[in-house]
Structure formats: C-alpha cells, structure tokens
Short mmCIF file of C-alpha atoms in Angstrom, two decimals:
data_model
loop_
_atom_site.label_atom_id
_atom_site.label_comp_id
_atom_site.label_asym_id
_atom_site.label_seq_id
_atom_site.Cartn_x
_atom_site.Cartn_y
_atom_site.Cartn_z
CA UNK A 1 5.51 26.53 14.78
CA UNK A 2 9.25 26.12 15.32
CA UNK A 3 11.46 24.70 12.60
CA UNK A 4 14.73 23.16 13.70
CA UNK A 5 17.44 23.00 11.09
CA UNK A 6 20.40 20.67 11.45
CA UNK A 7 23.68 22.40 12.16
CA UNK A 8 27.02 20.93 11.24
CA UNK A 9 29.74 21.73 13.73
CA UNK A 10 33.32 21.11 12.78
CA UNK A 11 35.97 20.42 15.34
CA UNK A 12 37.98 23.56 14.70
CA UNK A 13 39.38 25.70 17.45
CA UNK A 14 40.63 29.24 17.24
CA UNK A 15 44.19 29.22 18.48
CA UNK A 16 44.90 32.51 20.24
CA UNK A 17 48.37 33.65 21.21
CA UNK A 18 47.61 34.48 24.85
CA UNK A 19 51.13 35.76 25.46
CA UNK A 20 50.71 38.46 22.80
CA UNK A 21 47.21 39.21 24.08
CA UNK A 22 48.59 39.66 27.60
CA UNK A 23 51.44 41.85 26.39
CA UNK A 24 48.93 44.14 24.67
CA UNK A 25 46.82 44.39 27.84
CA UNK A 26 49.92 45.17 29.88
CA UNK A 27 51.11 47.82 27.43
CA UNK A 28 47.70 49.51 27.40
CA UNK A 29 47.45 49.40 31.21
CA UNK A 30 50.90 50.91 31.60
CA UNK A 31 50.21 53.61 29.02
CA UNK A 32 47.31 54.70 31.22
CA UNK A 33 49.59 54.65 34.29
CA UNK A 34 47.45 51.97 35.95
CA UNK A 35 49.00 49.34 38.17
CA UNK A 36 47.99 45.70 38.21
CA UNK A 37 46.58 46.37 41.67
CA UNK A 38 44.32 49.14 40.34
CA UNK A 39 43.03 47.00 37.48
CA UNK A 40 42.51 44.00 39.76
CA UNK A 41 40.49 46.10 42.19
CA UNK A 42 38.31 47.50 39.39
CA UNK A 43 37.65 43.95 38.12
CA UNK A 44 37.23 42.45 41.62
CA UNK A 45 39.93 39.86 40.92
CA UNK A 46 43.34 39.19 42.40
CA UNK A 47 46.55 40.86 41.31
CA UNK A 48 47.89 37.37 40.62
CA UNK A 49 45.12 36.78 38.09
CA UNK A 50 45.96 40.03 36.26
CA UNK A 51 49.61 39.00 36.27
CA UNK A 52 48.74 35.59 34.82
CA UNK A 53 46.67 37.20 32.05
CA UNK A 54 49.46 39.62 31.16
CA UNK A 55 52.05 36.82 31.06
CA UNK A 56 49.78 34.62 28.94
CA UNK A 57 49.74 31.93 31.63
CA UNK A 58 45.96 31.83 31.87
CA UNK A 59 43.36 31.97 29.13
CA UNK A 60 41.15 34.97 29.79
CA UNK A 61 37.51 34.47 28.84
CA UNK A 62 35.76 36.88 26.48
CA UNK A 63 33.58 38.41 29.17
CA UNK A 64 36.58 39.29 31.34
CA UNK A 65 38.53 40.48 28.30
CA UNK A 66 35.65 42.80 27.41
CA UNK A 67 35.58 44.16 30.98
CA UNK A 68 39.34 44.75 30.89
CA UNK A 69 39.04 46.51 27.55
CA UNK A 70 36.28 48.79 28.84
CA UNK A 71 38.31 49.68 31.93
CA UNK A 72 41.30 50.46 29.71
CA UNK A 73 39.24 52.56 27.30
CA UNK A 74 39.38 50.31 24.26
CA UNK A 75 37.67 47.24 22.80
CA UNK A 76 38.44 43.54 23.08
CA UNK A 77 39.13 43.61 19.34
CA UNK A 78 42.05 45.95 19.98
CA UNK A 79 43.66 43.18 22.02
CA UNK A 80 42.56 40.25 19.86
CA UNK A 81 43.22 41.58 16.36
CA UNK A 82 45.91 39.50 14.70
CA UNK A 83 46.49 37.17 17.67
CA UNK A 84 45.00 34.06 16.11
CA UNK A 85 47.82 31.87 14.93
CA UNK A 86 46.09 31.29 11.60
CA UNK A 87 45.47 34.97 10.84
CA UNK A 88 47.46 36.41 7.96
CA UNK A 89 48.34 39.42 10.15
CA UNK A 90 49.48 37.29 13.10
CA UNK A 91 52.12 39.29 15.00
CA UNK A 92 52.68 41.66 12.05
CA UNK A 93 51.77 44.81 13.97
CA UNK A 94 53.75 43.71 17.04
CA UNK A 95 56.80 42.92 14.91
CA UNK A 96 56.50 46.27 13.14
CA UNK A 97 56.31 48.12 16.48
CA UNK A 98 59.43 46.37 17.78
CA UNK A 99 61.28 46.85 14.50
CA UNK A 100 60.70 50.62 14.45
CA UNK A 101 62.29 50.94 17.91
CA UNK A 102 65.50 49.11 16.95
CA UNK A 103 68.76 50.79 16.03
CA UNK A 104 69.83 50.62 12.39
CA UNK A 105 72.42 47.98 13.26
CA UNK A 106 69.89 45.82 15.11
CA UNK A 107 67.39 46.19 12.24
CA UNK A 108 70.04 44.76 9.92
CA UNK A 109 70.66 41.85 12.29
CA UNK A 110 66.94 41.13 12.55
CA UNK A 111 66.56 41.23 8.78
CA UNK A 112 69.42 38.74 8.38
CA UNK A 113 67.81 36.44 10.97
CA UNK A 114 64.45 36.65 9.16
CA UNK A 115 66.08 35.89 5.81
CA UNK A 116 67.86 32.88 7.33
CA UNK A 117 64.57 31.62 8.78
CA UNK A 118 62.89 31.97 5.40
CA UNK A 119 65.70 30.11 3.71
CA UNK A 120 65.35 27.16 6.14
CA UNK A 121 61.55 27.13 6.19
#
C-alpha cells in the first residue's frame, strides 16, 4: 500500500552568483594549467560554452558543474559554497582573498570605501 502525503512547495528560488561561480572554476582550471580547450574537450562541449560559464553568462546545470568539478579534482560544493546571494558568507572568502593581495595603501582605500558604503546603507 502506498501512502501519498501532501507536499507544500513554496515559490522560493536559490539565487546563485554565476559570475563568482565562473570565476572560481576559471581560477581552479588555471591553477591546474588547463586551458579552456582542454576542459571543453574533456566535457565534450564547445570552448565557447566553457567561456560563458567562466564569465557567468550562462547558468551551468548541477550535472555539468559536478562533471567540471571532478575533472578539476574538487567538488561542486567548492565552487558553490557562499555563492547564494542570501548566504551569510556570500562573497566573504572571495573578498578576503582579494584583500590579502592588496598593498597596504589599497587596503586602506578599500576599507574607507566599505565604511562609506555601510554609512549609506
């Protein structure tokens, strides 16, 4: 006997920052010294498609993202973590990585910009 329970579905969508996702894929690919051509060939897709994913122009599906992650020796979670626009960690790691590479003078400028943004929020 099969019991069917009613399921309530809300109209909520996860908003992913595909630009950040693409930047992470690109950074990982480059760290492994792989070209877009190499990755495209391994996935049996076009170089243009890889380029669109890395620029955040196209929304990569989870299956393809998982394949990319496997080919780049990581997990889809490595690319997705903190990319949802509602996540409390949204862009935190990316901002931290950029910040650590700045000169002391540019860190001060960035801090002043952030404080100004907070003031006008």
